[in-house]
Coordinates of C-alpha atoms and ligand atoms in Angstrom, one line a residue:
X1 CA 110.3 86.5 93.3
X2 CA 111.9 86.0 96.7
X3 CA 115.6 85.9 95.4
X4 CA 114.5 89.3 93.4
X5 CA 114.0 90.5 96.0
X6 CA 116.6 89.4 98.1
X7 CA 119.2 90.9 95.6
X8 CA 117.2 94.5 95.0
X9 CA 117.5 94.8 98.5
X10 CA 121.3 94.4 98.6
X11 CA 121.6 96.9 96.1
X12 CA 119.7 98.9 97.9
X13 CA 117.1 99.5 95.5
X14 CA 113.3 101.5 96.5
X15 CA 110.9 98.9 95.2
X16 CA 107.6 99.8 95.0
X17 CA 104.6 97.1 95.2
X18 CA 101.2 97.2 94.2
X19 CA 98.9 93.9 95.2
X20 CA 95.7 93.5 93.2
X21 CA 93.2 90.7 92.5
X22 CA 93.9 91.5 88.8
X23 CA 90.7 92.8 85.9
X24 CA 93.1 96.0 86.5
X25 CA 91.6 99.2 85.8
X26 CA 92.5 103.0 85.4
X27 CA 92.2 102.7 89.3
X28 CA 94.6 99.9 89.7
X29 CA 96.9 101.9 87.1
X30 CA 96.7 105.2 88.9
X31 CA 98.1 103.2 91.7
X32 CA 101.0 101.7 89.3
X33 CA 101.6 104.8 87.9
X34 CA 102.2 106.6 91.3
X35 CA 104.6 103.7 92.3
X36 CA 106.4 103.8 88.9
X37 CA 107.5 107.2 90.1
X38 CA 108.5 106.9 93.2
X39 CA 110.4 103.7 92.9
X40 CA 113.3 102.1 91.2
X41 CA 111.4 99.0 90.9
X42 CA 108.2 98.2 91.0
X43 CA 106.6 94.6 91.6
X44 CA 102.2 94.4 90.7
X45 CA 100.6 91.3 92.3
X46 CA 97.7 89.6 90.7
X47 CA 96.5 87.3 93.2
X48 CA 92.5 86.4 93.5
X49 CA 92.8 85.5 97.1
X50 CA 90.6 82.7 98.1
X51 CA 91.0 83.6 101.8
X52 CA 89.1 86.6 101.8
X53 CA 86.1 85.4 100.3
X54 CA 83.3 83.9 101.9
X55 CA 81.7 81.0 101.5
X56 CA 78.8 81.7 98.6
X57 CA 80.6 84.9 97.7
X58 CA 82.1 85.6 94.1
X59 CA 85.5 83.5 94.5
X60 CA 85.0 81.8 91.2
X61 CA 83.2 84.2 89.4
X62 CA 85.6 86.7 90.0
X63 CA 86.5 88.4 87.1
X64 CA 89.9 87.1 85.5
X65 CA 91.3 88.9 82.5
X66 CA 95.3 88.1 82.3
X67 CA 96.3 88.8 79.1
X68 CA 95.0 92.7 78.9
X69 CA 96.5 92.8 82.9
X70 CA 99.7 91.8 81.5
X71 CA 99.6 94.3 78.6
X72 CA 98.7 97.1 80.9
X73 CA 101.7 96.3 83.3
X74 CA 104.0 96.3 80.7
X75 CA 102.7 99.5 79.4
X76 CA 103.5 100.4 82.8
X77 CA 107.2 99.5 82.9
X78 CA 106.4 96.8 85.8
X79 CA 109.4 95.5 86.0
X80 CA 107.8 92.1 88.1
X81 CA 104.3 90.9 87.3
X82 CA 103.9 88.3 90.4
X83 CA 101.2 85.9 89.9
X84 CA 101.6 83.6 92.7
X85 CA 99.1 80.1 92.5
X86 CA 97.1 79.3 95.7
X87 CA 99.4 76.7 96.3
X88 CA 102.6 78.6 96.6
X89 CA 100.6 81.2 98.6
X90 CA 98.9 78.5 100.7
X91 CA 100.6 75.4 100.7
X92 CA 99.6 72.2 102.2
X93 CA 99.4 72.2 105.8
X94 CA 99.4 76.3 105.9
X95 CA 97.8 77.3 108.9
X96 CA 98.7 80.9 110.6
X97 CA 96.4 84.0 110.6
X98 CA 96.3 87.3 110.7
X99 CA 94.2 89.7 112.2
X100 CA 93.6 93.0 113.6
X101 CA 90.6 92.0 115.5
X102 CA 89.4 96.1 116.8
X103 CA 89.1 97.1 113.0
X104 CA 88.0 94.0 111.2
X105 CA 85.0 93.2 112.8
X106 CA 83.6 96.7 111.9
X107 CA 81.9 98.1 108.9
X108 CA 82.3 95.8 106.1
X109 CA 83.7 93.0 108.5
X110 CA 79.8 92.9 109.8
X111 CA 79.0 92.0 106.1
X112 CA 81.7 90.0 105.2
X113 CA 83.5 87.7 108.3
X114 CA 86.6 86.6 107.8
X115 CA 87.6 89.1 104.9
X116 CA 89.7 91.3 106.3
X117 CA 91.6 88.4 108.2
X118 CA 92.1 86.9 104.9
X119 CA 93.5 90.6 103.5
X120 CA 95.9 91.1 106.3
X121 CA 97.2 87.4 105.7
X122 CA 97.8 87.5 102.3
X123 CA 99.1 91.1 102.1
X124 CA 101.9 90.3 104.9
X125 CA 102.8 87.1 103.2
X126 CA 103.5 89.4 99.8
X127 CA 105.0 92.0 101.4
X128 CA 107.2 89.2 103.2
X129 CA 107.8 88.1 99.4
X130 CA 108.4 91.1 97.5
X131 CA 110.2 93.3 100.6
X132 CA 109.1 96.4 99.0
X133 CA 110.0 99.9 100.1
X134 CA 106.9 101.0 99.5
X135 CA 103.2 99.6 98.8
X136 CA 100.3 101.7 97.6
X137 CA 96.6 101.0 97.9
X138 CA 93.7 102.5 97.1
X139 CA 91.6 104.6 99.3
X140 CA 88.5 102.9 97.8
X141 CA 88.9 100.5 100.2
X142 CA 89.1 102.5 103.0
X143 CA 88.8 99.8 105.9
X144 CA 91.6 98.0 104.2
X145 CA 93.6 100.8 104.1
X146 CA 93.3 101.5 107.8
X147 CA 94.0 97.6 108.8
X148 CA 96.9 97.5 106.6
X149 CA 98.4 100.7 108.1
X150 CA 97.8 99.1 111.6
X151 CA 99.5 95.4 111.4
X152 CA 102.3 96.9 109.7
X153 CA 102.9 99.2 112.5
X154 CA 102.1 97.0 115.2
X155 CA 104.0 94.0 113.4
X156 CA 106.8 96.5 112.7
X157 CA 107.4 95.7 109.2
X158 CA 109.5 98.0 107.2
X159 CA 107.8 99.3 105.0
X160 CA 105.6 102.7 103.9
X161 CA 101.9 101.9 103.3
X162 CA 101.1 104.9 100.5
X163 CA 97.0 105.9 100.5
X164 CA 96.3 106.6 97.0
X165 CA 92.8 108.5 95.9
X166 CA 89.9 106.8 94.5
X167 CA 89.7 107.2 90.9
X168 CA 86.0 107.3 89.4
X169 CA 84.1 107.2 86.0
X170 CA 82.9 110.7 85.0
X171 CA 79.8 110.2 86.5
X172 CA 80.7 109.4 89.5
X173 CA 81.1 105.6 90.2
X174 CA 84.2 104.7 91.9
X175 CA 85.8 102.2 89.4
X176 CA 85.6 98.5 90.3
X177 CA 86.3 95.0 89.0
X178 CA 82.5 94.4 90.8
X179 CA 81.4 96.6 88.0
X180 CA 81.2 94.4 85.1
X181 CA 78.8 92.7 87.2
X182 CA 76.0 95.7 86.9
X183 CA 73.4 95.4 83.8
X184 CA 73.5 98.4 82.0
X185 CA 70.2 99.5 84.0
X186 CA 72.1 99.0 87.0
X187 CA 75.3 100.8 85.6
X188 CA 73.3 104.0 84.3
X189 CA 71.9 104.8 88.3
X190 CA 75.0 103.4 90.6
X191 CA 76.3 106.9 90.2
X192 CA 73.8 107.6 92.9
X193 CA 75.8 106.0 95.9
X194 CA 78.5 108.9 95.2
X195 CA 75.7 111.9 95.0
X196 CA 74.5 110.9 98.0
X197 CA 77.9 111.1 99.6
X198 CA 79.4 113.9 98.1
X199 CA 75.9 116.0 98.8
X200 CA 76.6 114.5 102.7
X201 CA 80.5 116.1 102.6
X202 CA 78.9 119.5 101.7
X203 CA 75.9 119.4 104.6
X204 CA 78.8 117.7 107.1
X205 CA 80.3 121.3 106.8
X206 CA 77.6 122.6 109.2
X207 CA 78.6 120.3 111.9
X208 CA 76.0 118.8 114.2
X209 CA 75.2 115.2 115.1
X210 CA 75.9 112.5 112.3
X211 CA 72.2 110.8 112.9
X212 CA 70.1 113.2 110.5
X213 CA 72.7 113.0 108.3
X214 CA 73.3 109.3 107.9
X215 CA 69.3 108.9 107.6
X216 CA 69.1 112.0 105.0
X217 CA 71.7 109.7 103.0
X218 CA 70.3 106.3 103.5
X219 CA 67.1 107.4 101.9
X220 CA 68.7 109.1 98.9
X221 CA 70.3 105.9 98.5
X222 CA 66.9 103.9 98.8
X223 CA 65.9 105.9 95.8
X224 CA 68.3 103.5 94.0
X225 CA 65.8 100.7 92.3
X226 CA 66.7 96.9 93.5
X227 CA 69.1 98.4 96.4
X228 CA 69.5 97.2 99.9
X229 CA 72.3 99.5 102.2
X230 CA 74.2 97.1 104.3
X231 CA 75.3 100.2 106.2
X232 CA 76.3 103.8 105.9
X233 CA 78.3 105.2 108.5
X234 CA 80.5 108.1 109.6
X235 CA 83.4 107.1 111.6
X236 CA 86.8 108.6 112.9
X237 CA 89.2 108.0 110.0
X238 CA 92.3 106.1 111.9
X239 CA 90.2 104.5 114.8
X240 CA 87.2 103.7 112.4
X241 CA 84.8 104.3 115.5
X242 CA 81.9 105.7 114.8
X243 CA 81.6 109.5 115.0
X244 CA 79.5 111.1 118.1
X245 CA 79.4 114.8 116.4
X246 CA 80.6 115.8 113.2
X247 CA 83.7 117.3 114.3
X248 CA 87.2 116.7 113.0
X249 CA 89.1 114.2 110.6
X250 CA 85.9 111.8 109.7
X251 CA 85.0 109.8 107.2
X252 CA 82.2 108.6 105.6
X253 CA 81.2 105.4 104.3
X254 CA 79.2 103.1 102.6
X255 CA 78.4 99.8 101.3
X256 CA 75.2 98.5 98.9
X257 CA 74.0 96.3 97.3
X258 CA 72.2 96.7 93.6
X259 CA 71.0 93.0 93.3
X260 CA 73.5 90.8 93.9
X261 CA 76.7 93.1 93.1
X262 CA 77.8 95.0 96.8
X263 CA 79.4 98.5 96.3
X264 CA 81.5 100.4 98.0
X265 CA 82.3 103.9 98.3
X266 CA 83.8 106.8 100.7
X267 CA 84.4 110.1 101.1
X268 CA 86.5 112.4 103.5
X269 CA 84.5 114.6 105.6
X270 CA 86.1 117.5 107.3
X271 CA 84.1 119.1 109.8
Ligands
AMP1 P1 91.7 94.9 94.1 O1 92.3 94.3 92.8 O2 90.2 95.2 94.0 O3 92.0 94.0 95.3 O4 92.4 96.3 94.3 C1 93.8 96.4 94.4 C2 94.2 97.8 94.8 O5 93.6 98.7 94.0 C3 93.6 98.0 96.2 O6 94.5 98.8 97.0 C4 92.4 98.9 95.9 O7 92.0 99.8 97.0 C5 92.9 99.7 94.7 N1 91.7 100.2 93.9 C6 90.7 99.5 93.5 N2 89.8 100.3 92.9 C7 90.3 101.6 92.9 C8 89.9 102.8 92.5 N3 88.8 103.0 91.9 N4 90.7 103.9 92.8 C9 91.9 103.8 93.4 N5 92.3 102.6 93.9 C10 91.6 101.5 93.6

């Protein structure tokens, strides 16, 4: 991949690059599709990166589904697949870190310690890889987004970070690999996580302090059966601190958990 890379960029050719963690969806492929267009080349990761799990989370049952992956990227006119091994990501005796400690530690860093550490790693050491012009990722992961946009700024590395908009199921439910996880119970009332936020994006209009709100949207989401909330906040959309009035460029987030599968969602509030 490196040498690929090495010679698109002496042509002077606008790659585009898309990391996943592979079971690619219509989400995944709305991403693709946008970097298809705006790029000579384009590059798709699949890399299930053990760095950003935790201990007792779903490394190994992560879902792994390479041959229809491969058939949608070819579809797609990827020009590189890039499936890395741990080892040639990691190799013995790997040590370094990366971090941007103000954002990781907040939201679903509370939850999850040490995941978006082992993001910001493992998306530099691609982007060191692959050299695109251009990488695109999901707004779905909105945290990740926002850390991404930061250490490639304050690391200076050349390269535009493209947010891409969540795509969803018709009823709502922002599309996951997590997904296939849910029973068909659970599947038929996860639309309810979105409900409750796009119903808070409407009342946000009215302004006012983000406490009645958040609690108005906790216990819609309570409604949910077999649901715990690890947290629903609303929080400035660059700085990710929370929000003292609903005023200006927020956004609103949360994370659940039906069982033992965690969702995510978010959506913009503008106030
Ligand atoms: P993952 O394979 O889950 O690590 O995701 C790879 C990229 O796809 C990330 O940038 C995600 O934010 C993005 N992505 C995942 N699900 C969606 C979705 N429903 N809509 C848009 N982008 C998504």
């Amino acid at each position: 991949m490196a040498g690929l890379a090495a010679r698109w960029a002496q042509e002077g050719r606008a790659v585009g690059f898309v990391p996943t963690m592979g079971a690619l969806h219509s989400g995944h492929a709305s991403l693709i599709r946008r970097a298809r267009d705006e790029n000579e080349r384009l590059v798709v990761s699949l890399f299930v990166n053990p760095l950003q799990f935790g201990p007792g989370e779903d490394f190994s049952l992560y879902p792994r589904t390479f041959p229809a992956d491969r058939r949608l990227c070819a579809q797609s006119r990827v020009d590189v697949l890039y499936r890395p091994s741990v080892e040639q990501v990691y190799p013995p005796g790997f040590k370094t870190e990366v971090e941007v400690p103000e954002l990781s530690g907040l939201l679903c860093g509370r939850f999850r310690p040490g995941h978006f550490k082992g993001v910001a790693t493992v998306v530099l050491k691609l982007l060191e890889t692959t050299r695109p012009s251009r990488a695109y990722f999901g707004e779905k992961d909105f945290q990740q987004l926002v850390i991404i946009k930061k250490m490639v700024k304050d690391l200076n590395v050349a390269v535009s970070i493209i947010g891409c908009p969540t795509i969803r199921d018709g009823d709502g439910l922002a599309l996951s690999s997590r997904n296939r996880y849910l029973s068909a119970w659970q599947r038929s009332y996860a639309p309810m996580l979105y409900a409750a936020l796009l119903r808070a994006s409407k009342a946000a209009r009215l302004g006012g302090s983000p406490g009645p709100l958040i609690g108005k949207i906790r216990r819609e989401i309570l409604k949910m059966p077999e649901v715990s909330i690890d947290y629903v906040e609303i929080v400035n959309s660059e700085t990710l601190g929370k929000a003292p009035v609903l005023r200006g460029s927020l956004r609103l987030l949360a994370a659940v958990r039906v069982a033992r599968t965690r969702l995510i969602d978010n959506i913009a509030l503008s106030c």
